[in-house]
Short mmCIF file of C-alpha atoms and ligand atoms in Angstrom, two decimals:
data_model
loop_
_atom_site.label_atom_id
_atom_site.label_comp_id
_atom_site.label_asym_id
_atom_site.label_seq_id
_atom_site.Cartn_x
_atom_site.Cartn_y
_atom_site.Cartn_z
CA UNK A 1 4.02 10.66 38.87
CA UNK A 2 1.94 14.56 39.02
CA UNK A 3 -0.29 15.06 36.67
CA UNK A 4 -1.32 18.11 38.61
CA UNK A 5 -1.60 20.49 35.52
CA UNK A 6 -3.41 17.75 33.62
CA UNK A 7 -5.85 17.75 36.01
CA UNK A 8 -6.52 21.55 36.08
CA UNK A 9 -6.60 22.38 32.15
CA UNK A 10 -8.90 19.54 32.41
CA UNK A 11 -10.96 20.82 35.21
CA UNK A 12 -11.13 24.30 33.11
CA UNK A 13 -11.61 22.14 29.48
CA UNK A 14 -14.53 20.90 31.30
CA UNK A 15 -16.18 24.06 31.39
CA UNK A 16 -16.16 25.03 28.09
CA UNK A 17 -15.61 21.66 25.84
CA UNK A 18 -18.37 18.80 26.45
CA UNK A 19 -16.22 16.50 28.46
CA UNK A 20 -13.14 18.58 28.31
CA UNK A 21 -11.85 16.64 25.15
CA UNK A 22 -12.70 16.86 21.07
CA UNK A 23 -12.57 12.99 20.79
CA UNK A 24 -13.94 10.96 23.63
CA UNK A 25 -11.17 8.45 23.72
CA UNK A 26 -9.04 10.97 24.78
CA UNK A 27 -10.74 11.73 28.18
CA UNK A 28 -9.34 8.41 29.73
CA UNK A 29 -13.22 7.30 30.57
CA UNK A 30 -12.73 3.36 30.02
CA UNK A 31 -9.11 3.36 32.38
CA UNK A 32 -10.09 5.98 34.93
CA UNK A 33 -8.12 9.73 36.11
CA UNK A 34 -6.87 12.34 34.36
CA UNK A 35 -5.79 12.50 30.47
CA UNK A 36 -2.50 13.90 30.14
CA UNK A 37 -2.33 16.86 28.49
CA UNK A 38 0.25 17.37 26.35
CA UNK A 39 3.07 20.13 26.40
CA UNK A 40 5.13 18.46 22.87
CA UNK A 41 6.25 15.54 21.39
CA UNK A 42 9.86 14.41 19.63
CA UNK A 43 10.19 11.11 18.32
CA UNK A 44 8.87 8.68 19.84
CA UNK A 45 8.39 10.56 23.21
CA UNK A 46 5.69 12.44 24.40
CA UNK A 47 5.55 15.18 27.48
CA UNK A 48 2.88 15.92 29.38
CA UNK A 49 2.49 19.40 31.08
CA UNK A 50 3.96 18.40 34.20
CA UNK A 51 7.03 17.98 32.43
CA UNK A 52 6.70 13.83 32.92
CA UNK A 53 7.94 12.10 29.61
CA UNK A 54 6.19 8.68 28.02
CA UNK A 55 7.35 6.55 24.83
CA UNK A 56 4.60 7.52 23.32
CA UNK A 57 2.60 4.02 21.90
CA UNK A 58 -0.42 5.87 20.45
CA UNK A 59 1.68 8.44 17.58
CA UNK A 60 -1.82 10.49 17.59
CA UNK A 61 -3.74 7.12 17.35
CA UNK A 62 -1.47 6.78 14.25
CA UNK A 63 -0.64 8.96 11.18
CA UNK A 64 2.92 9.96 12.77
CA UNK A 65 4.73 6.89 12.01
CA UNK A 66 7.94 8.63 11.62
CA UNK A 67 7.49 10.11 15.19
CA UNK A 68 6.64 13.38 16.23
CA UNK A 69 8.37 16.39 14.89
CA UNK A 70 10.21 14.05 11.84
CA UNK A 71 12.44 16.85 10.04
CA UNK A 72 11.27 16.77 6.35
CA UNK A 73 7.53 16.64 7.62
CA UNK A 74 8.28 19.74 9.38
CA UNK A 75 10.40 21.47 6.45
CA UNK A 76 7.51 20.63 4.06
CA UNK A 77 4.83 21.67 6.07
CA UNK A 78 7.12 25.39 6.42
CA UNK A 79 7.66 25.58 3.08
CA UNK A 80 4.26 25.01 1.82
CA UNK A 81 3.25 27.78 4.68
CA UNK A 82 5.40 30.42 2.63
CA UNK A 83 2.46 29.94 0.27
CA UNK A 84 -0.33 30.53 2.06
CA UNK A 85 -2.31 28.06 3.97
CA UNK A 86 -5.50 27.42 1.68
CA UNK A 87 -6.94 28.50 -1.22
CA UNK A 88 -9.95 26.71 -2.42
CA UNK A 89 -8.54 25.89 -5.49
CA UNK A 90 -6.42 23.34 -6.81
CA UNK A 91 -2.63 23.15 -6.17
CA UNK A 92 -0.35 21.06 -7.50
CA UNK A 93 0.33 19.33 -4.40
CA UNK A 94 -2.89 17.34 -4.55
CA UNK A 95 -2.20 15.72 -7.87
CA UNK A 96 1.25 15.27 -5.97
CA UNK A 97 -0.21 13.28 -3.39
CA UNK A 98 -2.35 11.65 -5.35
CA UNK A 99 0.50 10.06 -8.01
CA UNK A 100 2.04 8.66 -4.75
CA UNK A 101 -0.78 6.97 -3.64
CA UNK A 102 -1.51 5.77 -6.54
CA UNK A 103 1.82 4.04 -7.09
CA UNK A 104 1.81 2.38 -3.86
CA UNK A 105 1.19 -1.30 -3.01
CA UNK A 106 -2.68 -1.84 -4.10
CA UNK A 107 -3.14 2.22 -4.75
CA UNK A 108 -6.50 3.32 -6.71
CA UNK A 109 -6.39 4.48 -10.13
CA UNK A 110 -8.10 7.68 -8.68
CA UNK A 111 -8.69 9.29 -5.10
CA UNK A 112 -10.38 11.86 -4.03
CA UNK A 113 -9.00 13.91 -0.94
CA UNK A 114 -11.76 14.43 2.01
CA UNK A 115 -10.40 16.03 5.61
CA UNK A 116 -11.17 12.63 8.22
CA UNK A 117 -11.56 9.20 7.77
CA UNK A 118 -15.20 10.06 8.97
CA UNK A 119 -15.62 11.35 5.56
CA UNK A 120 -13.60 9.12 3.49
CA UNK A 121 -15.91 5.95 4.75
CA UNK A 122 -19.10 7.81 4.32
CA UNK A 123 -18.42 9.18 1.19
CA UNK A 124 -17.62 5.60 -0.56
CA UNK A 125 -20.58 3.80 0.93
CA UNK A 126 -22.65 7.12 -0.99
CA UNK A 127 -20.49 6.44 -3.83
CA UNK A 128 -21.30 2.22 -3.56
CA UNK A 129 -25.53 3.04 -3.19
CA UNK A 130 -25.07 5.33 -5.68
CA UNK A 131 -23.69 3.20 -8.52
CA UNK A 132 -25.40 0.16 -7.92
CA UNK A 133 -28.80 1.76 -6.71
CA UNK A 134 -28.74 -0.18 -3.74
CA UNK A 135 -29.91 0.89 -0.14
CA UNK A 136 -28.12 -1.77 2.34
CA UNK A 137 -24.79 -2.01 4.00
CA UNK A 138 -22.99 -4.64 5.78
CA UNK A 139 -20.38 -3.56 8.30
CA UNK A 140 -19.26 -5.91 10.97
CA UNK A 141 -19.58 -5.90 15.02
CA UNK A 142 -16.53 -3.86 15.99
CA UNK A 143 -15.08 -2.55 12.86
CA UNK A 144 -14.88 1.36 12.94
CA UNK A 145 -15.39 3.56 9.91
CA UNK A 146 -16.14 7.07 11.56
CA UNK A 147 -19.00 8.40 13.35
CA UNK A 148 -21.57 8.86 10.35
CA UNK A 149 -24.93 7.92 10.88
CA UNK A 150 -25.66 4.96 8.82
CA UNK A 151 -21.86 2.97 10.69
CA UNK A 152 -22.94 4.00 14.29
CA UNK A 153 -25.31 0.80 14.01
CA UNK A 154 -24.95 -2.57 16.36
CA UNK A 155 -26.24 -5.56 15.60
CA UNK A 156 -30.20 -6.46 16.53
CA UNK A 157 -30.99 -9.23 18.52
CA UNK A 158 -30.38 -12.64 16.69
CA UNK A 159 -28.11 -13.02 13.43
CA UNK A 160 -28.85 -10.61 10.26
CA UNK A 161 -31.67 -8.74 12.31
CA UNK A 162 -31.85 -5.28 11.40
CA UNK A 163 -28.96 -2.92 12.78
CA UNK A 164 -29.82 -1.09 15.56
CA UNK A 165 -28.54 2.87 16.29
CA UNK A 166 -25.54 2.73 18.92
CA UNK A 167 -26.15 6.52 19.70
CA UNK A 168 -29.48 8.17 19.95
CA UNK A 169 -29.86 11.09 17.19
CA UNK A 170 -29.30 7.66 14.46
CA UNK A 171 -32.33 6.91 12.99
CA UNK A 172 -34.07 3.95 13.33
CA UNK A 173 -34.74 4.36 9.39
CA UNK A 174 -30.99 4.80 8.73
CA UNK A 175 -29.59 1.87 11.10
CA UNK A 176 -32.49 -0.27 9.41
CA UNK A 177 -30.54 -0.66 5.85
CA UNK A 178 -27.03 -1.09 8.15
CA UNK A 179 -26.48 -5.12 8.29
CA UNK A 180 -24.30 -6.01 11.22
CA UNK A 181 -22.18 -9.36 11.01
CA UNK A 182 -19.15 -10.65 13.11
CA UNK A 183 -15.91 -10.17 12.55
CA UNK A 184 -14.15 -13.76 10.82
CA UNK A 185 -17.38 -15.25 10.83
CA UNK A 186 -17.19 -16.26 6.60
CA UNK A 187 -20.47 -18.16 7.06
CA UNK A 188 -22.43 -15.17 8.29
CA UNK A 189 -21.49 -13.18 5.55
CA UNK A 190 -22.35 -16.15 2.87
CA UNK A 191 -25.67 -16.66 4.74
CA UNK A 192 -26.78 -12.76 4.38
CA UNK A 193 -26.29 -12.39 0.40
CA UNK A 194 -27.80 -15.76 0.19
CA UNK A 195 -31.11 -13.90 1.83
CA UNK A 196 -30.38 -9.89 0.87
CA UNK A 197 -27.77 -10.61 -2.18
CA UNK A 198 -29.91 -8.31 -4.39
CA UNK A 199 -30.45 -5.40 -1.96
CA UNK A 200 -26.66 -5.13 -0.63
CA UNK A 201 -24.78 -1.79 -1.96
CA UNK A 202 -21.38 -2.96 -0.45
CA UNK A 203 -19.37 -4.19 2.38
CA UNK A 204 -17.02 -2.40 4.10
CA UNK A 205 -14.36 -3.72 6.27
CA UNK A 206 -11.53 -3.23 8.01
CA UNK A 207 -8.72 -4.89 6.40
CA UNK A 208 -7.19 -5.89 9.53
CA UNK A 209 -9.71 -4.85 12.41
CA UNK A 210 -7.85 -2.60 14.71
CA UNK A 211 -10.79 -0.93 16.47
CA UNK A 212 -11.46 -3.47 19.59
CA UNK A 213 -7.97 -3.68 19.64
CA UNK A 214 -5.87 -5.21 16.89
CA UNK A 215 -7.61 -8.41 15.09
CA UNK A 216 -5.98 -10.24 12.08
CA UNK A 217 -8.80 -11.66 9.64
CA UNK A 218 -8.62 -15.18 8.30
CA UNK A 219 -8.23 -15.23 4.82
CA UNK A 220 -11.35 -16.98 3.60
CA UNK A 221 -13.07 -14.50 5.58
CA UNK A 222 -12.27 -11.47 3.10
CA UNK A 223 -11.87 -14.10 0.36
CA UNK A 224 -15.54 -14.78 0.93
CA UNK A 225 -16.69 -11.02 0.84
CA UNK A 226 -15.20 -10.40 -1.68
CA UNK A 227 -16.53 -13.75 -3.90
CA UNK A 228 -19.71 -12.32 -2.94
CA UNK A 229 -19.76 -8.90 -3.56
CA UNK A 230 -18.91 -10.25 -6.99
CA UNK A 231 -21.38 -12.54 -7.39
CA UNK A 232 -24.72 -10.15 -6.17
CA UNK A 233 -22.61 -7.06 -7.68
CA UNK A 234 -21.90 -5.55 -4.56
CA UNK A 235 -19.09 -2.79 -3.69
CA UNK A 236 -15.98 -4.21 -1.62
CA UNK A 237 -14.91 -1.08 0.39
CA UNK A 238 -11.70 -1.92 2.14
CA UNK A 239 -11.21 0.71 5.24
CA UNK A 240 -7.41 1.02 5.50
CA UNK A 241 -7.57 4.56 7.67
CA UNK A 242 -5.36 2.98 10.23
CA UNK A 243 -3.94 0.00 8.67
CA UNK A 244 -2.95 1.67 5.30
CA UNK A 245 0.77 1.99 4.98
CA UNK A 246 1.10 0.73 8.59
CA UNK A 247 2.01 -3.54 7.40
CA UNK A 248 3.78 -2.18 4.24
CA UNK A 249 3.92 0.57 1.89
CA UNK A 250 0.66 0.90 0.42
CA UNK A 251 -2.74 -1.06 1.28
CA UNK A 252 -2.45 -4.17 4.14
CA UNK A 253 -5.38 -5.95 1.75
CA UNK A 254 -3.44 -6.07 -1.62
CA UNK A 255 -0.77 -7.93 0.60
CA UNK A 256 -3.39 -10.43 0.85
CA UNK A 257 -3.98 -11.16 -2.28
CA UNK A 258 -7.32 -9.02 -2.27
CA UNK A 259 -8.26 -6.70 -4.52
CA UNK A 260 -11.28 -4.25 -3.63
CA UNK A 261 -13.26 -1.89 -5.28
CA UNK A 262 -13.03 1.19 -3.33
CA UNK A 263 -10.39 2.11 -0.37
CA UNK A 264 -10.10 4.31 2.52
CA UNK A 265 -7.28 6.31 3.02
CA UNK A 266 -6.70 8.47 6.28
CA UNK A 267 -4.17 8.34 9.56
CA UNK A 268 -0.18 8.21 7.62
CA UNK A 269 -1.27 9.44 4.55
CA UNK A 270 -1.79 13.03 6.11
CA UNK A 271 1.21 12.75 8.36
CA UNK A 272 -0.30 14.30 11.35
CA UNK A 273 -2.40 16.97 9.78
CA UNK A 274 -6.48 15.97 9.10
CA UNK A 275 -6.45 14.31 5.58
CA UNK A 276 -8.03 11.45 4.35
CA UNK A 277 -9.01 10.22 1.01
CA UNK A 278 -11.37 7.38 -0.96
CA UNK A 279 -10.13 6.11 -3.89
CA UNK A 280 -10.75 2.82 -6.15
CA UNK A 281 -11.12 1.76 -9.80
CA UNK A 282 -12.01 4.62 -11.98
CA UNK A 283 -15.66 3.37 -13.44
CA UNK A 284 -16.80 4.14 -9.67
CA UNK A 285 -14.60 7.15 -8.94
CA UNK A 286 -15.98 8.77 -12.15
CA UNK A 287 -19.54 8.98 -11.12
CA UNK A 288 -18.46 11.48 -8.28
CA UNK A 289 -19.37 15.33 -8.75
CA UNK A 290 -18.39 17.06 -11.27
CA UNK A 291 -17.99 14.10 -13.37
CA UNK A 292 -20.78 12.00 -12.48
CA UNK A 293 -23.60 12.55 -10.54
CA UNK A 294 -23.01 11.43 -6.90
CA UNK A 295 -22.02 14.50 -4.44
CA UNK A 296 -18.92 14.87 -2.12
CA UNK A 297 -17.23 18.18 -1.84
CA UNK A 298 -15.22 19.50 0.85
CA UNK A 299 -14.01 23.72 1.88
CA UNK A 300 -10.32 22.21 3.04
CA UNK A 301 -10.09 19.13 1.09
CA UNK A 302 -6.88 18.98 -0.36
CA UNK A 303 -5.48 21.72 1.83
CA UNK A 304 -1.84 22.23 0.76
CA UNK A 305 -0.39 22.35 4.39
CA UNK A 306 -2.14 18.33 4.66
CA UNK A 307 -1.09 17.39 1.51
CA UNK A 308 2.22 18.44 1.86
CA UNK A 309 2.91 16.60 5.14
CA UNK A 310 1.48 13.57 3.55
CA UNK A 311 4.02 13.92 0.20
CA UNK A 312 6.80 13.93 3.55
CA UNK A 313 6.03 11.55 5.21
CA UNK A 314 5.37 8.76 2.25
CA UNK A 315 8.91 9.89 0.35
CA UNK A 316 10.56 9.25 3.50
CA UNK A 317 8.59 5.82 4.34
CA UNK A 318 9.30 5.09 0.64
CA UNK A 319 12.95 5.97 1.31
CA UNK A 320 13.56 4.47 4.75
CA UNK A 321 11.37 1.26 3.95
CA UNK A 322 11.05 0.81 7.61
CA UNK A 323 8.85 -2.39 7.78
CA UNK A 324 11.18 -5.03 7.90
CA UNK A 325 12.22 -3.10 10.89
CA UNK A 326 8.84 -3.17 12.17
CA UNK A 327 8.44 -6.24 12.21
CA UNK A 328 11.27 -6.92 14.23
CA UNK A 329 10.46 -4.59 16.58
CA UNK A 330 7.13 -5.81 17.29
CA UNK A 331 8.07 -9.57 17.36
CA UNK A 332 10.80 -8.69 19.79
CA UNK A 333 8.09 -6.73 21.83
CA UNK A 334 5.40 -9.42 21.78
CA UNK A 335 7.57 -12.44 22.46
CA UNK A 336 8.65 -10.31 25.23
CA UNK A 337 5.70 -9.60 26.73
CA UNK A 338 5.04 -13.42 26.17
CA UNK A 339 7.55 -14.67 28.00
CA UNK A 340 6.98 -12.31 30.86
CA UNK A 341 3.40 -13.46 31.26
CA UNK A 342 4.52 -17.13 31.17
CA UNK A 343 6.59 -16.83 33.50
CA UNK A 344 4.08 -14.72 35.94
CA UNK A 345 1.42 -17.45 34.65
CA UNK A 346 -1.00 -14.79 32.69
CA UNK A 347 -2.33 -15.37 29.61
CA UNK A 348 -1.88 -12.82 26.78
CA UNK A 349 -3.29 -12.61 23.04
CA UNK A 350 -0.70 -9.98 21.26
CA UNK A 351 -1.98 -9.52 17.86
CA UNK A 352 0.35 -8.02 15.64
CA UNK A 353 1.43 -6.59 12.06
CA UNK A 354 3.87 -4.42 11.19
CA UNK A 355 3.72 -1.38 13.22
CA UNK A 356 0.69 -2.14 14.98
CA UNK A 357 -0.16 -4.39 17.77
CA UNK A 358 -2.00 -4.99 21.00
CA UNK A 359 -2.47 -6.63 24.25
CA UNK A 360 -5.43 -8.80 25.72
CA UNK A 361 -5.72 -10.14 28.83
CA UNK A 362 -7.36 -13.48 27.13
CA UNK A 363 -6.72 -17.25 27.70
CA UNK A 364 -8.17 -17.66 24.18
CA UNK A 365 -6.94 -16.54 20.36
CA UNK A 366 -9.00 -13.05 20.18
CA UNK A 367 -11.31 -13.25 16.77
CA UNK A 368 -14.06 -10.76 17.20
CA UNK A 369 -15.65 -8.79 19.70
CA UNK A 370 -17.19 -10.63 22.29
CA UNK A 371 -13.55 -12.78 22.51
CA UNK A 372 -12.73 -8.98 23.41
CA UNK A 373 -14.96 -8.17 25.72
CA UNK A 374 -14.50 -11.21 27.58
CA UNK A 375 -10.84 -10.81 28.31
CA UNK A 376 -9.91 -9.13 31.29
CA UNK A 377 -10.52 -5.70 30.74
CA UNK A 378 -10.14 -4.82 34.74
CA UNK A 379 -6.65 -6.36 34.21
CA UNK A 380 -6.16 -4.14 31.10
CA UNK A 381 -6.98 -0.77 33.41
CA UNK A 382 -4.66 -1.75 35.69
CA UNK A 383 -1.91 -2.42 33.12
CA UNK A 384 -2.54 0.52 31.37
CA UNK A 385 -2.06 2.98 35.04
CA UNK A 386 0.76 0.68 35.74
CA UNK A 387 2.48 1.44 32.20
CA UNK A 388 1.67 5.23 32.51
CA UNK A 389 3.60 5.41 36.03
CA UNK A 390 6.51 3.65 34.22
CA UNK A 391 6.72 5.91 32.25
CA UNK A 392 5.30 4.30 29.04
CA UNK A 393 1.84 5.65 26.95
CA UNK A 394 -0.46 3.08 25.72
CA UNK A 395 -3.75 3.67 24.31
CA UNK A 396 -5.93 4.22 27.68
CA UNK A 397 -8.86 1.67 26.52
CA UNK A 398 -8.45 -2.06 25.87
CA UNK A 399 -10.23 -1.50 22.68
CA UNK A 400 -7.13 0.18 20.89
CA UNK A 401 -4.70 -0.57 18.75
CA UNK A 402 -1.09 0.76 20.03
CA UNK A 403 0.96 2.09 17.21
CA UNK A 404 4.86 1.79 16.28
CA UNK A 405 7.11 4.49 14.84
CA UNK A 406 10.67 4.26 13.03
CA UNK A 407 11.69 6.45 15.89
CA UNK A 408 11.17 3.71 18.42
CA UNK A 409 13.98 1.81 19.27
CA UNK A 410 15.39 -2.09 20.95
CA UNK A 411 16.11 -0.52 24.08
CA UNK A 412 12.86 1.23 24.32
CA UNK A 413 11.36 -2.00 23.13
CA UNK A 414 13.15 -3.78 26.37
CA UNK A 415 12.47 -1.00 28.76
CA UNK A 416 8.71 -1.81 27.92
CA UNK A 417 8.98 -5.52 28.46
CA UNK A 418 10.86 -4.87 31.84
CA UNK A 419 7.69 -2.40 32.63
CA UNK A 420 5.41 -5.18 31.77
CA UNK A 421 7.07 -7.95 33.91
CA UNK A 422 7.22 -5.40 36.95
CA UNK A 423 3.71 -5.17 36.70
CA UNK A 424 2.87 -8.66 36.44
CA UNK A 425 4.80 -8.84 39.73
CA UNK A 426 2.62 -6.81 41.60
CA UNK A 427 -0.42 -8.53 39.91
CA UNK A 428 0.71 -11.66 41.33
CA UNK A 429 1.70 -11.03 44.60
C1 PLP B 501 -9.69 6.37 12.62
C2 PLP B 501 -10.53 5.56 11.72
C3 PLP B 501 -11.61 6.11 11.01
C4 PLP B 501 -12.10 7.51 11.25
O1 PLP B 501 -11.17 8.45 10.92
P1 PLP B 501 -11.32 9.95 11.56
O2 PLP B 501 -10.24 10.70 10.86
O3 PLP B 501 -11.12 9.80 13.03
O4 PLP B 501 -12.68 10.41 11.21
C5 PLP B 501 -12.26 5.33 10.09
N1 PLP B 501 -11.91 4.05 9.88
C6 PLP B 501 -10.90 3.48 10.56
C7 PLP B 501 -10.54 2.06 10.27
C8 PLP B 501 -10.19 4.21 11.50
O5 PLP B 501 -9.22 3.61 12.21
#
């Protein structure tokens, strides 16, 4: 394939946007060449300015799980544009948006609407310090809740050490109260409020990890946050940004018999346009501004032009109830891709749930991090170049979840799996 054009809006991006890209995913750094950039998108395809077309496994890292372009999304978002595109004040719409929620599978009693998950995650770990008057966090090695200061922490050296800042400009103060634990490790978790049980504000989590590539959590490993967070009186934040309304319609935690106190909302519920939300039982939510005392606001929050593409797309996932279909999309896929690297002798992990899944090169079950980093990420570039020149767009870093859409289809399914056996031919030969 030519990815000519690509590589000169690139070249030019480059000159005026540090790295040429507004999220640094995008640039392709971890797979190597040129991001595509993109002319349009229709369903589950995507085209690229050089006019070459992809099934499209990333739906904008998400939020477009009806595809690109879905009909009523667009109508709504028109309609609402007859109106004006923001006003500052409140429309109906919000309230709209918010009922749905709400009503869904584990929804809040109340929400607030914020513009990125960014927001959403930093907002209800202000929220959690602010109503139990606690300073620490634990977050675990992995999980992503947005670029705000106190999450961009690693773990020190040596179990329950102070966090560390994983990008200069975090303060060393900040990262401090930022506890970093592994992913499934229940023990770890038990251990810290054991020795800070009195000091910890919350935990948030990622209900299924999907941010070093797609992890599903044991049970007793949320079970035991959240007998914990009880216990030392502790906020359970559930992130669901990615996962919410992705393994069924509403929150993937309440599926597991989990109930938390405060949720994050982002990705689907904005169907393509930048909304987000927190919400969670209504003694917490109350203590926000103007109620209560705890600050959030937000210029766009609420836009009309978001909330109306959210309304859109959740009627129609509430109409179409798509995830049985998922579900057989994505076991076809996987035990596809299974059988090809049997066959070829490779060893795969494909995690999956409902319209999410991914691929590591691992000869192991993948449970947190390191089992990520030590599969074999050259093997995952080389996939992932191999897949683009088929024709077929996967997340371009082995740390990504790849996404599903009701617009993908069987055949596109098997066209995949043939892409993936041709290139475990060549990585055999
Ligand atoms: C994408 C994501 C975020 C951040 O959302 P933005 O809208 O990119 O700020 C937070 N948490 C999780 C789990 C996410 O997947």
């Amino acid at each position: 394939m030519i990815y000519e054009k690509s590589k000169q809006l690139f070249d030019e991006a480059k000159r005026y946007i540090a790295g040429g890209v507004d999220s640094p995913v995008r640039s392709f750094n971890a797979v190597g060449g040129t991001p595509l950039f993109i002319k349009n998108g229709s369903g589950s395809y995507i085209t690229d300015v050089d006019g070459n077309r992809y099934i499209d496994y990333v739906c904008s890292w998400g939020p477009l799980i009806l595809g690109h372009r879905d009909n009523d999304v667009m109508e709504a978002i028109k309609s609402v544009l007859e109106r004006g595109t923001s006003f500052g004040a409140p429309t109906d719409l919000e309230t709209e948006l918010a009922k749905i929620i709400h009503k869904s599978e584990g929804g809040p009693e109340k929400i607030r609407f914020v513009n990125s998950g960014t927001e959403a995650a930093m907002s209800a770990i202000r929220l959690a310090r602010g109503v139990t008057g606690k300073d620490k966090i634990i977050k675990f090695n992995g999980c992503y809740h947005g670029h705000a200061d106190s999450l961009l922490v690693s773990a020190g050296s040596g179990a329950m050490t102070l966090g560390v800042p994983s990008s200069p400009g975090v303060p060393q103060s900040l990262a401090s109260d930022t506890i970093v634990l592994e992913y499934n490790d229940d023990k770890s978790v038990a251990d810290c409020f054991d020795k800070y049980g009195d000091r910890i504000a919350c935990v948030i989590v990622e209900s299924i990890a999907a941010n070093m590539g797609l992890i599903i959590p044991k049970k007793s490993f949320l079970k035991t946050i959240r007998k914990n967070t009880r216990k030392y009186g502790a906020l359970f934040i559930a992130d669901e940004v990615l996962v919410g309304f992705r393994t069924c319609y509403g929150t993937a935690i309440s599926k597991m018999g989990i109930d938390p106190d405060l949720i994050c909302y982002g990705k689907v519920i904005g169907g393509g346009m930048p909304v987000a939300a927190y919400g969670g039982k209504s003694i917490y939510m109350s203590e926000i501004a103007p109620e209560g005392p705890i600050y959030q606001a937000g210029t766009l929050s609420g836009n009309p032009l978001g909330m109306a593409a959210g309304i859109a797309t959740l009627k129609k996932l509430k109409k179409l109830d798509p995830y049985k279909y998922f579900e057989q999309l994505n076991s076809k896929l996987c035990s596809g891709l299974h059988k090809s690297a049997s066959f070829h002798k490779i060893s795969i992990d494909t995690p999956h749930a409902g319209s999410i899944f991914s691929i590591f090169f691992s000869n192991k079950r993948v449970e947190n991090l390191l089992d990520v980093k030590n599969s074999n990420t050259n093997r995952f570039t080389r996939y992932f170049r191999s897949m683009l020149n088929q024709g077929i767009y996967f997340a371009p870093s082995p740390f990504e979840t790849s996404f599903l859409s009701t617009e993908h289809t069987e055949d596109q399914i098997s066209t995949t799996i043939n892409a993936f056996d041709s290139f475990l031919e060549q990585e055999v030969s």
